[in-house]
Coordinates of C-alpha atoms in Angstrom, one line a residue:
M400 CA 0.0 0.0 0.0
D401 CA 1.3 3.5 -0.9
Y402 CA 0.8 5.5 2.3
S403 CA 1.7 8.7 0.5
Q404 CA -1.9 8.7 -0.7
F405 CA -2.9 10.0 2.7
L406 CA -1.2 13.3 1.7
Y407 CA -4.1 13.9 -0.7
M408 CA -6.4 13.9 2.4
S409 CA -4.6 16.8 4.0
E410 CA -7.9 18.6 4.9
E411 CA -9.3 15.5 6.6
L412 CA -6.1 14.7 8.4
S413 CA -5.8 18.3 9.6
L414 CA -9.3 18.3 10.9
L415 CA -8.7 14.9 12.6
A416 CA -5.6 16.5 14.3
V417 CA -7.8 19.3 15.6
I418 CA -10.3 16.7 17.0
V419 CA -7.5 14.8 18.8
I420 CA -6.0 17.9 20.3
I421 CA -9.4 19.1 21.6
F422 CA -10.1 15.7 23.0
L423 CA -6.8 15.6 24.8
A424 CA -7.1 19.1 26.1
D425 CA -10.5 18.4 27.5
L426 CA -9.2 15.2 29.1
F427 CA -6.2 16.5 30.9
L428 CA -6.9 20.2 31.5
C429 CA -10.5 20.0 32.9
G430 CA -11.5 18.1 36.0
K431 CA -14.9 17.3 37.3
D432 CA -14.8 20.3 39.7
E433 CA -14.2 22.6 36.7
K434 CA -11.3 24.4 38.4
G435 CA -8.1 25.9 36.9
I436 CA -8.1 26.8 33.3
A437 CA -11.8 26.1 32.8
C438 CA -12.9 29.0 35.1
T439 CA -10.7 32.0 35.7
T440 CA -12.5 33.8 38.5
E441 CA -12.7 33.1 42.2
G442 CA -15.4 30.8 43.4
G443 CA -15.3 28.7 40.3
E444 CA -17.5 31.0 38.2
C445 CA -16.8 31.6 34.6
P446 CA -16.3 35.1 33.4
A447 CA -19.4 37.0 32.3
C448 CA -18.1 37.4 28.8
G449 CA -18.3 33.7 28.3
C450 CA -14.7 33.5 27.0
N451 CA -12.1 31.3 28.6
F452 CA -9.5 28.8 27.4
R453 CA -12.0 26.0 26.7
T454 CA -14.2 28.1 24.5
V455 CA -11.4 30.1 22.7
F456 CA -9.0 27.1 22.1
P457 CA -11.3 25.2 19.6
V458 CA -11.9 28.5 17.7
V459 CA -8.2 29.1 17.4
L460 CA -7.5 25.6 16.2
M461 CA -10.3 25.8 13.6
L462 CA -8.9 29.1 12.4
I463 CA -5.5 27.6 11.9
H464 CA -7.0 24.5 10.2
T465 CA -9.1 26.8 7.9
V466 CA -6.2 29.1 7.0
L467 CA -4.0 26.1 6.1
N468 CA -6.7 24.6 3.8
L469 CA -8.6 27.7 2.8
L470 CA -8.1 28.2 -0.9
P471 CA -7.4 25.7 -3.6
C472 CA -3.9 25.7 -5.1
C473 CA -3.2 26.8 -8.6
G474 CA -1.4 24.8 -11.2
E475 CA -1.4 21.0 -11.5
C476 CA -3.4 20.6 -8.2
C477 CA -6.4 22.3 -9.9
M478 CA -6.8 19.3 -12.1
G479 CA -8.1 17.2 -9.2
T480 CA -6.6 14.1 -7.6
A481 CA -7.8 10.7 -6.5
A482 CA -6.6 8.3 -3.9
F483 CA -7.2 4.7 -2.7
G484 CA -8.3 3.4 -6.0
G485 CA -10.6 6.4 -6.7
M486 CA -12.6 6.0 -3.5
Y487 CA -11.4 9.4 -2.4
V488 CA -11.3 12.3 -4.9
H489 CA -10.3 15.9 -4.5
T490 CA -11.1 19.0 -6.6
P491 CA -10.6 22.7 -5.9
M492 CA -14.3 23.2 -5.6
M493 CA -14.5 20.7 -2.8
T494 CA -11.8 22.7 -0.9
I495 CA -14.0 25.8 -1.3
V496 CA -17.1 24.0 0.1
K497 CA -15.1 22.6 3.0
S498 CA -13.7 26.0 3.8
V499 CA -17.2 27.5 3.8
L500 CA -18.3 24.8 6.3
N501 CA -15.2 25.6 8.4
I502 CA -16.2 29.2 8.7
G503 CA -19.7 28.2 9.7
V504 CA -18.4 25.9 12.4
I505 CA -16.2 28.7 13.8
V506 CA -19.3 31.0 14.0
V507 CA -21.2 28.2 15.8
F508 CA -18.4 27.8 18.3
L509 CA -18.3 31.5 19.0
M510 CA -22.1 31.8 19.5
A511 CA -22.1 28.8 21.7
S512 CA -19.7 30.3 24.3
Q513 CA -22.3 31.6 26.8
W514 CA -24.5 28.6 26.4
L515 CA -21.6 26.2 27.1
N516 CA -20.6 28.1 30.2
R517 CA -23.9 27.5 31.9
P518 CA -23.5 25.2 34.9
E519 CA -25.4 22.3 33.4
N520 CA -23.3 22.4 30.2
R521 CA -19.8 23.2 31.5
I522 CA -18.9 19.6 32.2
K523 CA -20.0 18.6 28.7
M524 CA -18.2 21.5 26.8
G525 CA -15.4 19.3 25.4
E526 CA -17.9 16.7 24.1
F527 CA -19.8 19.4 22.2
H528 CA -16.8 20.6 20.3
S529 CA -15.6 17.1 19.6
V530 CA -19.0 15.9 18.3
V531 CA -19.5 18.9 16.1
L532 CA -16.1 18.3 14.5
F533 CA -16.9 14.6 14.0
T534 CA -20.0 15.5 12.1
L535 CA -17.9 18.0 10.0
L536 CA -15.4 15.2 9.3
G537 CA -18.2 13.0 8.0
M538 CA -19.3 15.9 5.7
Y539 CA -15.7 16.1 4.4
F540 CA -15.8 12.4 3.5
M541 CA -19.2 12.9 1.8
I542 CA -17.9 15.8 -0.3
S543 CA -14.7 14.0 -1.4
S544 CA -16.3 10.6 -2.0
G545 CA -15.7 8.9 -5.4
H546 CA -17.3 5.7 -4.2
F547 CA -20.7 5.0 -2.7
I548 CA -19.2 3.2 0.3
M549 CA -17.1 6.2 1.2
F550 CA -20.2 8.4 0.7
F551 CA -22.3 6.3 3.0
I552 CA -19.6 6.2 5.7
G553 CA -19.4 10.0 5.6
L554 CA -23.1 10.3 5.7
E555 CA -23.5 8.2 8.8
L556 CA -20.5 9.8 10.5
A557 CA -22.2 13.1 10.0
S558 CA -25.7 11.9 11.0
I559 CA -25.2 9.8 14.1
P560 CA -23.2 12.3 16.1
M561 CA -25.8 15.0 15.1
T562 CA -28.4 13.0 17.1
A563 CA -26.2 13.5 20.2
L564 CA -26.1 17.3 19.5
V565 CA -29.9 17.5 19.0
A566 CA -30.4 15.6 22.4
Y567 CA -27.6 17.5 24.1
D568 CA -29.9 18.9 26.8
K569 CA -31.1 15.4 27.6
K570 CA -32.8 16.4 30.8
Q571 CA -35.1 18.7 28.8
Y572 CA -38.1 16.8 27.5
E573 CA -38.2 18.6 24.2
S574 CA -34.5 18.0 23.5
A575 CA -34.8 14.3 24.2
E576 CA -37.9 14.1 22.0
A577 CA -36.2 15.9 19.2
G578 CA -33.2 13.5 19.4
A579 CA -35.5 10.5 19.2
K580 CA -37.4 11.9 16.2
F581 CA -34.2 12.8 14.5
I582 CA -32.5 9.5 14.9
L583 CA -35.5 7.5 13.8
L584 CA -36.1 9.5 10.7
A585 CA -32.4 9.6 9.9
L586 CA -32.3 5.8 10.1
F587 CA -35.3 5.6 7.8
S588 CA -33.9 8.0 5.3
S589 CA -30.5 6.2 5.4
A590 CA -32.3 2.9 4.7
L591 CA -34.1 4.3 1.7
L592 CA -30.8 5.8 0.4
L593 CA -28.9 2.5 0.9
Y594 CA -31.6 0.5 -0.8
G595 CA -31.4 2.8 -3.8
I596 CA -27.6 2.4 -3.9
S597 CA -28.0 -1.4 -3.7
L598 CA -30.3 -1.3 -6.7
I599 CA -27.8 0.9 -8.7
Y600 CA -25.1 -1.6 -7.8
G601 CA -27.2 -4.5 -8.9
V602 CA -27.7 -2.9 -12.3
T603 CA -24.1 -1.8 -12.9
G604 CA -21.9 -4.1 -10.8
T605 CA -19.8 -1.2 -9.4
L606 CA -20.0 1.4 -6.7
Y607 CA -17.5 3.9 -8.2
L608 CA -19.4 7.0 -9.2
D609 CA -17.6 7.6 -12.5
E610 CA -18.0 4.0 -13.6
I611 CA -21.7 3.9 -12.7
G612 CA -22.2 7.0 -14.8
A613 CA -20.7 5.2 -17.8
R614 CA -22.6 2.0 -17.3
L615 CA -26.0 3.0 -16.1
D616 CA -29.0 2.8 -18.5
V617 CA -32.6 3.8 -17.9
N618 CA -34.6 0.9 -16.7
L619 CA -37.0 0.1 -13.9
L620 CA -34.4 -0.7 -11.3
S621 CA -32.1 2.3 -12.1
V622 CA -35.1 4.7 -12.0
L623 CA -36.2 3.2 -8.7
G624 CA -32.7 3.6 -7.4
L625 CA -32.7 7.3 -8.4
V626 CA -36.0 7.9 -6.7
L627 CA -34.8 6.2 -3.5
F628 CA -31.6 8.1 -3.5
I629 CA -33.3 11.5 -4.0
S630 CA -35.8 10.6 -1.2
G631 CA -33.0 9.7 1.2
M632 CA -31.1 13.0 0.4
G633 CA -34.4 14.9 0.6
F634 CA -34.6 14.0 4.3
K635 CA -31.1 15.4 4.9
I636 CA -31.9 18.7 3.1
S637 CA -35.5 19.0 4.5
L638 CA -37.2 19.1 1.2
V639 CA -41.0 18.7 1.0
P640 CA -42.4 16.0 1.4
F641 CA -39.5 14.8 3.5
H642 CA -39.6 17.7 5.9
L643 CA -41.9 16.7 8.6
W644 CA -39.2 16.1 11.2
T645 CA -37.7 19.6 10.7
A646 CA -39.9 21.9 12.9
D647 CA -40.1 19.6 15.9
T648 CA -36.3 18.9 15.8
Y649 CA -35.4 22.5 15.4
Q650 CA -37.7 23.5 18.3
G651 CA -36.5 20.8 20.7
A652 CA -32.7 21.1 19.9
P653 CA -30.6 23.7 21.6
T654 CA -30.6 26.9 19.6
V655 CA -26.9 26.7 18.8
V656 CA -27.4 23.2 17.5
T657 CA -30.4 24.3 15.5
G658 CA -28.4 26.9 13.7
Y659 CA -25.7 24.3 12.9
L660 CA -28.2 21.8 11.7
S661 CA -30.0 24.4 9.5
V662 CA -26.9 25.5 7.5
I663 CA -23.8 23.3 7.8
S664 CA -25.3 19.8 7.3
K665 CA -27.9 21.0 4.8
G666 CA -25.3 22.8 2.7
S667 CA -22.9 19.8 2.5
A668 CA -25.8 17.5 1.5
A669 CA -27.0 19.8 -1.3
F670 CA -23.5 20.0 -2.8
V671 CA -23.1 16.2 -2.6
L672 CA -26.5 15.7 -4.1
M673 CA -25.5 17.8 -7.1
T674 CA -22.2 16.0 -7.5
V675 CA -23.7 12.5 -7.5
L676 CA -26.5 13.6 -9.9
M677 CA -23.9 14.9 -12.3
K678 CA -21.5 11.9 -12.0
V679 CA -24.0 9.0 -11.7
F680 CA -27.2 10.3 -13.3
G681 CA -25.7 12.8 -15.7
S682 CA -26.9 11.3 -19.0
A683 CA -29.6 13.2 -20.9
A684 CA -32.2 10.6 -20.2
F685 CA -31.7 10.6 -16.5
E686 CA -31.3 14.4 -16.4
G687 CA -34.8 14.7 -17.8
L688 CA -36.2 12.5 -15.1
W689 CA -34.6 14.1 -12.0
S690 CA -35.1 17.6 -13.4
V691 CA -38.9 17.0 -13.6
G692 CA -38.9 15.6 -10.1
F693 CA -37.0 18.5 -8.6
F694 CA -39.2 21.0 -10.6
W695 CA -42.2 19.9 -8.4
I696 CA -40.1 19.4 -5.2
I697 CA -38.8 22.9 -5.4
I698 CA -42.3 24.4 -6.0
V699 CA -44.0 22.6 -3.1
S700 CA -41.0 23.1 -0.8
I701 CA -40.9 26.9 -1.2
T702 CA -44.7 27.3 -1.3
I703 CA -45.7 25.1 1.6
A704 CA -42.8 26.3 3.8
N705 CA -43.7 29.9 3.2
L706 CA -47.4 29.4 4.0
F707 CA -46.6 27.5 7.2
A708 CA -43.9 30.0 8.3
I709 CA -46.6 32.7 8.4
R710 CA -48.5 30.8 11.1
Q711 CA -45.6 30.2 13.5
K712 CA -45.3 32.0 16.8
N713 CA -42.2 30.1 18.1
L714 CA -39.2 31.6 16.4
K715 CA -37.3 28.3 16.2
R716 CA -40.2 26.7 14.4
F717 CA -40.4 29.8 12.2
M718 CA -36.7 29.5 11.3
A719 CA -37.4 25.8 10.6
F720 CA -39.9 26.5 7.8
S721 CA -37.7 29.3 6.6
A722 CA -34.9 26.8 6.3
I723 CA -37.2 24.5 4.3
S724 CA -38.0 27.3 1.9
Q725 CA -34.3 28.3 1.6
A726 CA -33.5 24.6 0.8
G727 CA -35.9 25.0 -2.2
Y728 CA -34.0 28.0 -3.4
L729 CA -30.7 26.2 -2.8
I730 CA -31.8 23.3 -5.0
L731 CA -32.6 25.7 -7.9
G732 CA -28.8 25.6 -8.6
I733 CA -29.0 21.9 -9.3
M734 CA -31.5 22.3 -12.2
G735 CA -29.8 21.6 -15.5
G736 CA -26.6 20.4 -13.8
T737 CA -24.5 23.3 -15.3
A738 CA -21.3 24.8 -14.0
Q739 CA -23.2 28.1 -13.5
G740 CA -25.6 26.2 -11.3
M741 CA -22.8 24.7 -9.1
T742 CA -21.3 28.2 -8.7
S743 CA -24.6 29.7 -7.7
L744 CA -25.3 26.8 -5.3
V745 CA -22.0 27.2 -3.4
F746 CA -22.3 31.0 -3.4
Y747 CA -25.9 30.7 -2.1
L748 CA -24.7 28.4 0.6
F749 CA -22.0 30.9 1.7
V750 CA -24.5 33.8 1.9
Y751 CA -27.2 31.8 3.5
M752 CA -24.8 30.6 6.1
A753 CA -23.9 34.2 7.1
A754 CA -27.5 35.4 7.3
N755 CA -29.0 32.4 9.0
L756 CA -26.3 31.9 11.6
G757 CA -26.5 35.7 12.3
A758 CA -30.2 35.4 13.0
F759 CA -29.6 32.3 15.2
A760 CA -26.9 34.1 17.1
V761 CA -29.4 36.8 18.0
L762 CA -32.1 34.2 18.9
N763 CA -29.5 32.4 21.1
V764 CA -28.2 35.3 23.0
V765 CA -31.8 36.6 23.7
E766 CA -32.8 33.1 24.9
Q767 CA -29.8 32.8 27.1
N768 CA -30.4 36.2 28.8
S769 CA -34.2 36.2 29.0
G770 CA -35.4 32.7 28.3
K771 CA -37.8 34.0 25.6
I772 CA -38.1 32.5 22.1
G773 CA -41.6 33.5 20.9
M774 CA -42.3 36.1 18.3
D775 CA -44.5 38.1 20.6
D776 CA -41.6 38.2 23.1
Y777 CA -39.7 40.3 20.6
D778 CA -42.2 43.1 20.7
G779 CA -40.3 46.3 21.4
L780 CA -36.8 44.8 21.2
Y781 CA -35.5 47.9 19.5
Q782 CA -36.3 49.9 22.6
T783 CA -34.3 47.8 25.0
N784 CA -31.6 46.2 22.7
P785 CA -31.4 48.4 19.5
K786 CA -28.1 46.9 18.3
L787 CA -29.4 43.3 18.4
A788 CA -32.7 44.4 16.7
F789 CA -30.7 46.2 13.9
L790 CA -28.4 43.2 13.3
M791 CA -31.4 40.8 13.3
T792 CA -33.0 43.1 10.7
L793 CA -30.0 43.0 8.4
C794 CA -29.9 39.2 8.5
L795 CA -33.7 38.9 7.8
F796 CA -33.4 41.3 4.9
S797 CA -30.6 39.1 3.5
L798 CA -32.7 36.0 3.9
A799 CA -35.6 37.7 2.2
G800 CA -33.4 38.8 -0.7
I801 CA -33.7 42.5 -0.3
P802 CA -31.0 44.6 -2.1
P803 CA -28.3 45.6 -1.5
F804 CA -27.7 42.7 0.9
A805 CA -25.9 39.6 -0.2
G806 CA -29.1 37.5 -0.1
F807 CA -30.4 39.4 -3.1
F808 CA -27.4 38.5 -5.2
S809 CA -27.4 34.9 -4.1
K810 CA -31.0 34.5 -5.1
F811 CA -30.4 36.4 -8.4
F812 CA -27.6 34.0 -9.3
V813 CA -29.6 30.8 -8.6
F814 CA -32.5 32.3 -10.6
M815 CA -30.2 33.1 -13.4
A816 CA -28.7 29.6 -13.5
A817 CA -32.2 28.0 -13.5
F818 CA -33.5 30.5 -16.1
N819 CA -30.5 29.8 -18.4
A820 CA -31.1 26.1 -18.1
G821 CA -34.6 26.7 -19.5
Y822 CA -36.8 26.6 -16.3
H823 CA -38.6 29.9 -16.8
L824 CA -41.8 29.0 -15.1
L825 CA -40.0 27.6 -12.1
V826 CA -38.1 30.9 -11.7
F827 CA -41.3 32.9 -12.0
I828 CA -43.0 30.8 -9.2
A829 CA -39.9 31.2 -7.0
L830 CA -40.0 34.9 -7.5
V831 CA -43.6 35.0 -6.4
N832 CA -42.7 33.0 -3.3
T833 CA -39.9 35.5 -2.6
V834 CA -42.6 38.2 -2.1
I835 CA -44.4 35.9 0.3
S836 CA -41.3 35.3 2.3
L837 CA -40.7 39.0 2.5
Y838 CA -44.0 39.3 4.3
Y839 CA -43.3 36.8 7.0
Y840 CA -39.7 38.0 7.6
L841 CA -41.1 41.5 8.1
L842 CA -43.4 40.2 10.8
I843 CA -40.3 39.9 13.1
V844 CA -39.1 43.4 12.0
K845 CA -42.6 44.7 12.8
A846 CA -42.5 43.1 16.3
M847 CA -39.1 44.6 17.1
Y848 CA -39.7 48.1 15.8
I849 CA -43.4 48.8 15.8
K850 CA -45.2 46.7 18.4
Q851 CA -45.0 47.5 22.1
S852 CA -44.9 45.1 25.1
E853 CA -45.7 45.6 28.7
T854 CA -42.9 43.2 29.6
P855 CA -40.2 43.7 27.0
I856 CA -37.0 41.8 26.9
P857 CA -34.7 43.6 29.4
T858 CA -31.5 45.3 28.3
F859 CA -28.5 43.1 28.5
K860 CA -24.9 43.0 27.1
S861 CA -24.0 40.3 24.7
D862 CA -21.1 38.0 25.5
C863 CA -17.8 38.3 23.5
G864 CA -18.4 35.1 21.5
T865 CA -21.8 36.3 20.2
R866 CA -20.4 39.7 19.3
A867 CA -17.6 38.1 17.3
A868 CA -20.0 35.7 15.6
L869 CA -22.3 38.5 14.7
T870 CA -19.5 40.6 13.4
I871 CA -18.4 37.8 11.0
C872 CA -22.0 37.2 9.9
I873 CA -22.8 40.9 9.2
I874 CA -19.5 41.3 7.3
G875 CA -20.7 38.3 5.1
V876 CA -24.2 39.7 4.7
V877 CA -23.0 43.2 3.7
L878 CA -19.8 42.4 1.7
L879 CA -20.4 39.1 -0.1
G880 CA -22.9 40.7 -2.5
I881 CA -20.7 43.7 -3.2
A882 CA -17.4 41.7 -3.6
S883 CA -18.0 40.1 -6.9
V884 CA -14.5 38.6 -6.7
V885 CA -16.0 35.9 -4.4
Y886 CA -18.5 34.7 -7.0
N887 CA -16.0 34.9 -9.8
Y888 CA -13.4 32.9 -7.9
I889 CA -15.9 30.1 -7.1
D890 CA -16.9 30.1 -10.8
C891 CA -13.3 29.4 -11.8
F892 CA -13.5 25.9 -10.3
S893 CA -17.1 24.9 -11.1
Y894 CA -17.9 21.9 -13.2
G895 CA -21.2 20.7 -14.7
L896 CA -22.9 18.4 -17.2
I897 CA -22.4 20.9 -20.1

């Protein structure tokens, strides 16, 4: 065996090193009494800002890991490489997607600082960081898989630890219930997906993605395998009609975990879905089949999610239906399987990550300081916490696609990609739904700025981690749309069917 092949997996090995270091640091530096480095003030209490060695150290390690692997190299490396007989593949676009996910994880770690320093969570702080990074490692394997076995290993490595995150507050009934629902539906979706893969293997006799694409013909078994594969991935991305777990899981999971689940795992699954469709089902006959399916899935996902979001009073459930709607827009980039579609999908993921994590950072800090999560609780927030209300407004405007924020440009690019691929009616329906989404996003803005409350959320000071997370998100919301170099750079490494 040529062990030099492991050098092609530099990103995965770097992340694994981060996981090991965090695990050892948590093991040797933090005792059960939480003394010493874990808490820096007298009496064993953590500082009010929420920042200490245990919360800052993982962020620093992830920053180093991200900088080392941030941008794809130029020259021969841009041609892509393969290792272990083609089971592991690497392209510059995969490096870009992994870097986007890294930035999202850094933001999640920052916004989790205050929550992790609560007395009931302090002893479990190291486990949170480790489990999050294990899910990220699974997403890495999914993204770089050239073989269905590698893909499935990555999928399960990302899904099973996610259940532990959803049920992190195991003594809370809602969190335990959310974890149970998530694992049951995750197993069900994995079973559908694995059954679809087995049918594809039965037809072609191979599990290598490139070889399947060359051998696969349209017949009953291959079409059924395609349907089951899309169904399994639909659960991961929260597309209608595979979305029923989303609202309950988002509501029951800790707010930090909900933010992570709504962006990071969804984004990686959408990119992998497009990659598999292009490699395995990229022939003209198959493209016609899955394009028709996604045409209707996108319409019902955006429309039903928008209509249900209007009815929500719990903001975590509200953001759940918002995430289902955003997933529909994200999948628009898949239509046609073009290089332009891949560029728009990755750019949309980057912008959506900044806006959605920014909104969840506000929800989390308000919940940690007041215990309130309902929409009516936000009445008059501008009077008591004007900065948070303003930042929340910027994130919501980006999610709604209002210019000049980055969300407008990300929606424009996915619309343009779908339009150029010939899906004019689909783009029109998506545009109509964008108007509907603007209405329900403005409901929160109305509550914060116009409505008054007899018991408003009290004035409080955000912790350092939340302020840093919001700074990163707002920079992304404001600058990503203006800095066209980001979109152009991503476009240099895109690939598609045509």
